[in-house]
Amino acid sequence: MNIKQILAGAALLLPFAVTSIPSQASASQVIVNPHSINRPAQIIAKKPPQIKRYAPPVKKKVLVPAHWEKTNHGRKWVAAHYIYK
């Protein structure tokens, strides 16, 4: 092998060799407690209070099928119709 090839190979491998050396931070223990209490995240900025506005209840159209109704004079046939509930 040529000396130029050896130096070029060393120059290319040097950054990978330096990054693979273990550091003090990677050797520290990481403690994970699975039974810890889940606490809500801290609120950084409070939102302004929302103004509650009156919203009337939504009425839906409901089909009442045809039926017989009792009256004082007997029974009366009532055709199918829609009512709002």
Coordinates of N, CA, C and O in Angstrom, one line a residue:
M1 N 0.8 -1.2 0.0 CA 0.0 0.0 0.0 C 0.9 1.2 0.0 O 2.0 1.3 0.6
N2 N 0.4 2.2 -0.5 CA 1.0 3.5 -0.7 C 0.8 4.3 0.6 O -0.2 4.2 1.3
I3 N 1.7 5.1 1.0 CA 1.7 5.9 2.2 C 0.5 6.9 2.1 O -0.2 7.3 3.1
K4 N 0.2 7.4 0.8 CA -0.9 8.3 0.6 C -2.2 7.6 0.9 O -3.1 8.2 1.5
Q5 N -2.3 6.4 0.5 CA -3.6 5.7 0.8 C -3.8 5.4 2.3 O -4.9 5.5 2.8
I6 N -2.7 5.2 3.0 CA -2.8 4.9 4.5 C -3.2 6.2 5.1 O -4.1 6.2 6.0
L7 N -2.6 7.4 4.7 CA -3.0 8.6 5.4 C -4.4 9.0 5.0 O -5.2 9.6 5.9
A8 N -4.9 8.8 3.8 CA -6.2 9.1 3.4 C -7.2 8.3 4.2 O -8.3 8.7 4.6
G9 N -6.9 7.0 4.3 CA -7.8 6.1 5.1 C -7.9 6.5 6.5 O -9.0 6.5 7.2
A10 N -6.7 6.9 7.1 CA -6.7 7.3 8.5 C -7.5 8.6 8.7 O -8.2 8.8 9.7
A11 N -7.4 9.5 7.7 CA -8.2 10.8 7.8 C -9.7 10.5 7.7 O -10.5 11.3 8.3
L12 N -10.1 9.5 6.9 CA -11.5 9.3 6.8 C -12.0 8.5 8.0 O -13.2 8.7 8.4
L13 N -11.2 7.7 8.6 CA -11.7 6.9 9.8 C -11.6 7.6 11.1 O -12.2 7.2 12.1
L14 N -10.8 8.7 11.2 CA -10.6 9.4 12.4 C -11.8 10.0 13.0 O -12.1 9.8 14.3
P15 N -12.7 10.6 12.3 CA -14.0 11.1 12.9 C -14.9 10.0 13.5 O -15.4 10.2 14.5
F16 N -14.9 8.9 12.8 CA -15.7 7.8 13.3 C -15.1 7.2 14.6 O -15.8 6.8 15.5
A17 N -13.8 7.2 14.6 CA -13.2 6.6 15.8 C -13.3 7.5 17.0 O -13.5 7.0 18.2
V18 N -13.3 8.8 16.8 CA -13.5 9.7 17.9 C -14.9 9.7 18.5 O -15.1 9.8 19.7
T19 N -15.9 9.6 17.6 CA -17.3 9.6 18.1 C -17.6 8.3 18.8 O -18.6 8.2 19.6
S20 N -16.9 7.2 18.5 CA -17.3 5.9 19.1 C -16.7 5.7 20.5 O -17.0 4.8 21.2
I21 N -15.8 6.7 20.9 CA -15.2 6.6 22.3 C -16.2 6.9 23.3 O -16.9 8.0 23.2
P22 N -16.4 6.1 24.3 CA -17.5 6.4 25.3 C -17.1 7.6 26.1 O -15.9 7.8 26.5
S23 N -18.1 8.4 26.4 CA -17.9 9.6 27.2 C -18.4 9.4 28.6 O -19.1 8.5 28.9
Q24 N -18.2 10.4 29.5 CA -18.6 10.3 30.9 C -20.2 10.4 30.9 O -20.8 9.7 31.7
A25 N -20.8 11.1 30.0 CA -22.3 11.3 30.1 C -22.9 10.0 29.6 O -24.0 9.6 30.2
S26 N -22.4 9.2 28.7 CA -23.0 8.0 28.3 C -22.9 6.9 29.3 O -23.6 5.9 29.2
A27 N -21.9 7.0 30.2 CA -21.7 6.0 31.2 C -22.6 6.2 32.4 O -22.7 5.3 33.3
S28 N -23.3 7.3 32.5 CA -24.1 7.6 33.7 C -25.3 6.7 33.7 O -25.8 6.3 32.6
Q29 N -25.9 6.4 34.8 CA -27.0 5.5 34.9 C -28.3 6.3 34.6 O -28.4 7.5 35.0
V30 N -29.2 5.7 33.9 CA -30.5 6.3 33.7 C -31.5 5.5 34.5 O -31.7 4.3 34.2
I31 N -32.2 6.2 35.4 CA -33.1 5.5 36.3 C -34.5 5.8 35.8 O -34.9 7.0 35.7
V32 N -35.3 4.8 35.4 CA -36.7 4.9 35.0 C -37.6 4.3 36.0 O -37.4 3.1 36.3
N33 N -38.5 5.1 36.6 CA -39.4 4.6 37.6 C -40.7 4.4 37.0 O -41.5 5.4 36.8
P34 N -41.1 3.2 36.7 CA -42.4 3.0 36.0 C -43.6 3.2 36.9 O -44.7 3.4 36.5
H35 N -43.4 3.3 38.3 CA -44.5 3.4 39.2 C -44.6 4.9 39.7 O -45.2 5.1 40.7
S36 N -44.0 5.8 39.0 CA -44.1 7.2 39.5 C -45.5 7.8 39.2 O -46.2 7.3 38.3
I37 N -45.8 8.8 39.9 CA -47.1 9.5 39.7 C -47.1 10.4 38.5 O -46.1 11.1 38.3
N38 N -48.0 10.2 37.6 CA -48.1 11.1 36.5 C -48.7 12.4 36.9 O -49.8 12.6 37.4
R39 N -47.9 13.4 36.7 CA -48.3 14.8 37.1 C -48.5 15.6 35.8 O -47.9 15.4 34.8
P40 N -49.6 16.5 35.8 CA -49.8 17.2 34.6 C -48.7 18.2 34.3 O -48.0 18.6 35.2
A41 N -48.5 18.6 33.1 CA -47.5 19.5 32.7 C -47.8 20.9 33.3 O -48.9 21.2 33.5
Q42 N -46.8 21.6 33.6 CA -46.9 22.9 34.1 C -47.5 23.9 33.0 O -47.1 23.8 31.9
I43 N -48.4 24.7 33.5 CA -49.0 25.7 32.5 C -48.0 26.9 32.4 O -47.6 27.5 33.4
I44 N -47.6 27.1 31.2 CA -46.6 28.2 30.9 C -47.3 29.5 30.9 O -47.0 30.5 31.5
A45 N -48.4 29.6 30.1 CA -49.1 30.8 29.9 C -50.6 30.5 30.0 O -51.1 29.6 29.4
K46 N -51.3 31.3 30.8 CA -52.8 31.1 31.0 C -53.5 31.7 29.8 O -53.2 32.8 29.4
K47 N -54.5 31.0 29.4 CA -55.4 31.5 28.3 C -56.4 32.5 28.9 O -56.8 32.2 30.1
P48 N -56.9 33.5 28.2 CA -57.9 34.3 28.8 C -59.2 33.5 28.9 O -59.5 32.6 28.1
P49 N -60.0 33.8 29.9 CA -61.3 33.1 30.1 C -62.2 33.2 28.9 O -62.3 34.3 28.4
Q50 N -62.8 32.1 28.6 CA -63.7 32.1 27.5 C -65.1 32.6 27.9 O -65.6 32.2 29.0
I51 N -65.7 33.4 27.1 CA -67.1 34.0 27.5 C -68.1 32.9 27.0 O -68.1 32.6 25.8
K52 N -68.9 32.5 27.9 CA -70.0 31.5 27.6 C -71.1 32.3 26.9 O -71.6 33.2 27.5
R53 N -71.5 31.8 25.8 CA -72.6 32.5 25.1 C -73.8 31.5 25.0 O -73.6 30.3 25.0
Y54 N -74.9 32.1 25.1 CA -76.1 31.2 25.1 C -76.3 30.6 23.7 O -76.4 31.3 22.7
A55 N -76.5 29.3 23.7 CA -76.8 28.6 22.5 C -78.1 27.9 22.7 O -78.2 27.0 23.6
P56 N -79.1 28.2 22.0 CA -80.4 27.6 22.1 C -80.3 26.1 21.8 O -79.5 25.7 20.9
P57 N -81.1 25.3 22.5 CA -81.0 23.8 22.2 C -81.4 23.6 20.7 O -82.3 24.2 20.2
V58 N -80.8 22.6 20.1 CA -81.0 22.3 18.7 C -82.3 21.4 18.7 O -82.3 20.4 19.4
K59 N -83.2 21.8 17.9 CA -84.5 21.0 17.7 C -84.3 20.1 16.5 O -83.9 20.6 15.4
K60 N -84.7 18.9 16.6 CA -84.6 18.0 15.5 C -86.0 17.6 15.0 O -86.9 17.5 15.7
K61 N -86.1 17.4 13.7 CA -87.4 17.0 13.1 C -87.5 15.5 13.3 O -86.6 14.7 12.9
V62 N -88.6 15.1 13.9 CA -88.9 13.7 14.1 C -90.2 13.3 13.5 O -91.2 14.0 13.6
L63 N -90.1 12.2 12.7 CA -91.3 11.7 12.0 C -92.2 10.9 13.0 O -91.8 10.0 13.7
V64 N -93.5 11.3 13.1 CA -94.4 10.6 13.9 C -95.3 9.7 12.9 O -95.9 10.3 12.0
P65 N -95.2 8.4 12.9 CA -95.9 7.6 12.0 C -97.5 7.8 12.1 O -98.0 8.2 13.1
A66 N -98.2 7.4 11.1 CA -99.6 7.5 11.1 C -100.2 6.6 12.2 O -99.6 5.5 12.5
H67 N -101.3 7.0 12.8 CA -101.8 6.2 13.9 C -103.3 6.6 14.1 O -103.8 7.6 13.6
W68 N -104.0 5.8 15.0 CA -105.3 6.2 15.4 C -105.3 6.9 16.7 O -104.5 6.5 17.6
E69 N -106.1 8.0 16.8 CA -106.2 8.7 18.1 C -107.6 8.5 18.6 O -108.6 8.6 17.9
K70 N -107.7 8.4 19.9 CA -109.0 8.3 20.6 C -109.5 9.8 20.8 O -108.8 10.6 21.3
T71 N -110.8 10.0 20.5 CA -111.4 11.3 20.7 C -112.7 11.0 21.5 O -113.0 9.8 21.8
N72 N -113.4 12.1 21.9 CA -114.7 11.9 22.6 C -115.7 11.2 21.7 O -116.7 10.7 22.2
H73 N -115.6 11.3 20.4 CA -116.6 10.8 19.4 C -116.1 9.5 18.7 O -116.6 9.2 17.6
G74 N -115.1 8.8 19.3 CA -114.6 7.6 18.7 C -113.1 7.7 18.4 O -112.4 8.4 19.1
R75 N -112.8 7.0 17.3 CA -111.4 7.1 16.9 C -111.2 7.9 15.6 O -112.1 8.0 14.8
K76 N -110.0 8.5 15.5 CA -109.7 9.4 14.3 C -108.4 9.0 13.8 O -107.4 8.8 14.5
W77 N -108.3 8.9 12.5 CA -107.0 8.5 11.8 C -106.2 9.8 11.6 O -106.6 10.8 11.1
V78 N -104.9 9.7 12.1 CA -104.0 10.9 12.0 C -102.9 10.4 11.0 O -102.2 9.4 11.2
A79 N -102.7 11.2 9.9 CA -101.6 10.9 9.0 C -100.2 11.1 9.6 O -100.1 11.8 10.6
A80 N -99.2 10.5 9.0 CA -97.9 10.7 9.4 C -97.5 12.2 9.3 O -97.9 12.8 8.3
H81 N -96.7 12.7 10.2 CA -96.3 14.1 10.2 C -95.0 14.2 11.0 O -94.6 13.4 11.7
Y82 N -94.3 15.4 10.8 CA -93.1 15.7 11.5 C -93.4 16.6 12.6 O -94.2 17.5 12.5
I83 N -92.7 16.4 13.7 CA -92.7 17.4 14.8 C -91.3 17.7 15.2 O -90.4 17.0 14.9
Y84 N -91.1 18.9 15.9 CA -89.7 19.3 16.3 C -89.6 18.9 17.8 O -90.4 19.2 18.6
K85 N -88.6 18.2 18.1 CA -88.3 17.8 19.5 C -86.9 18.3 19.9 O -86.0 18.3 19.1

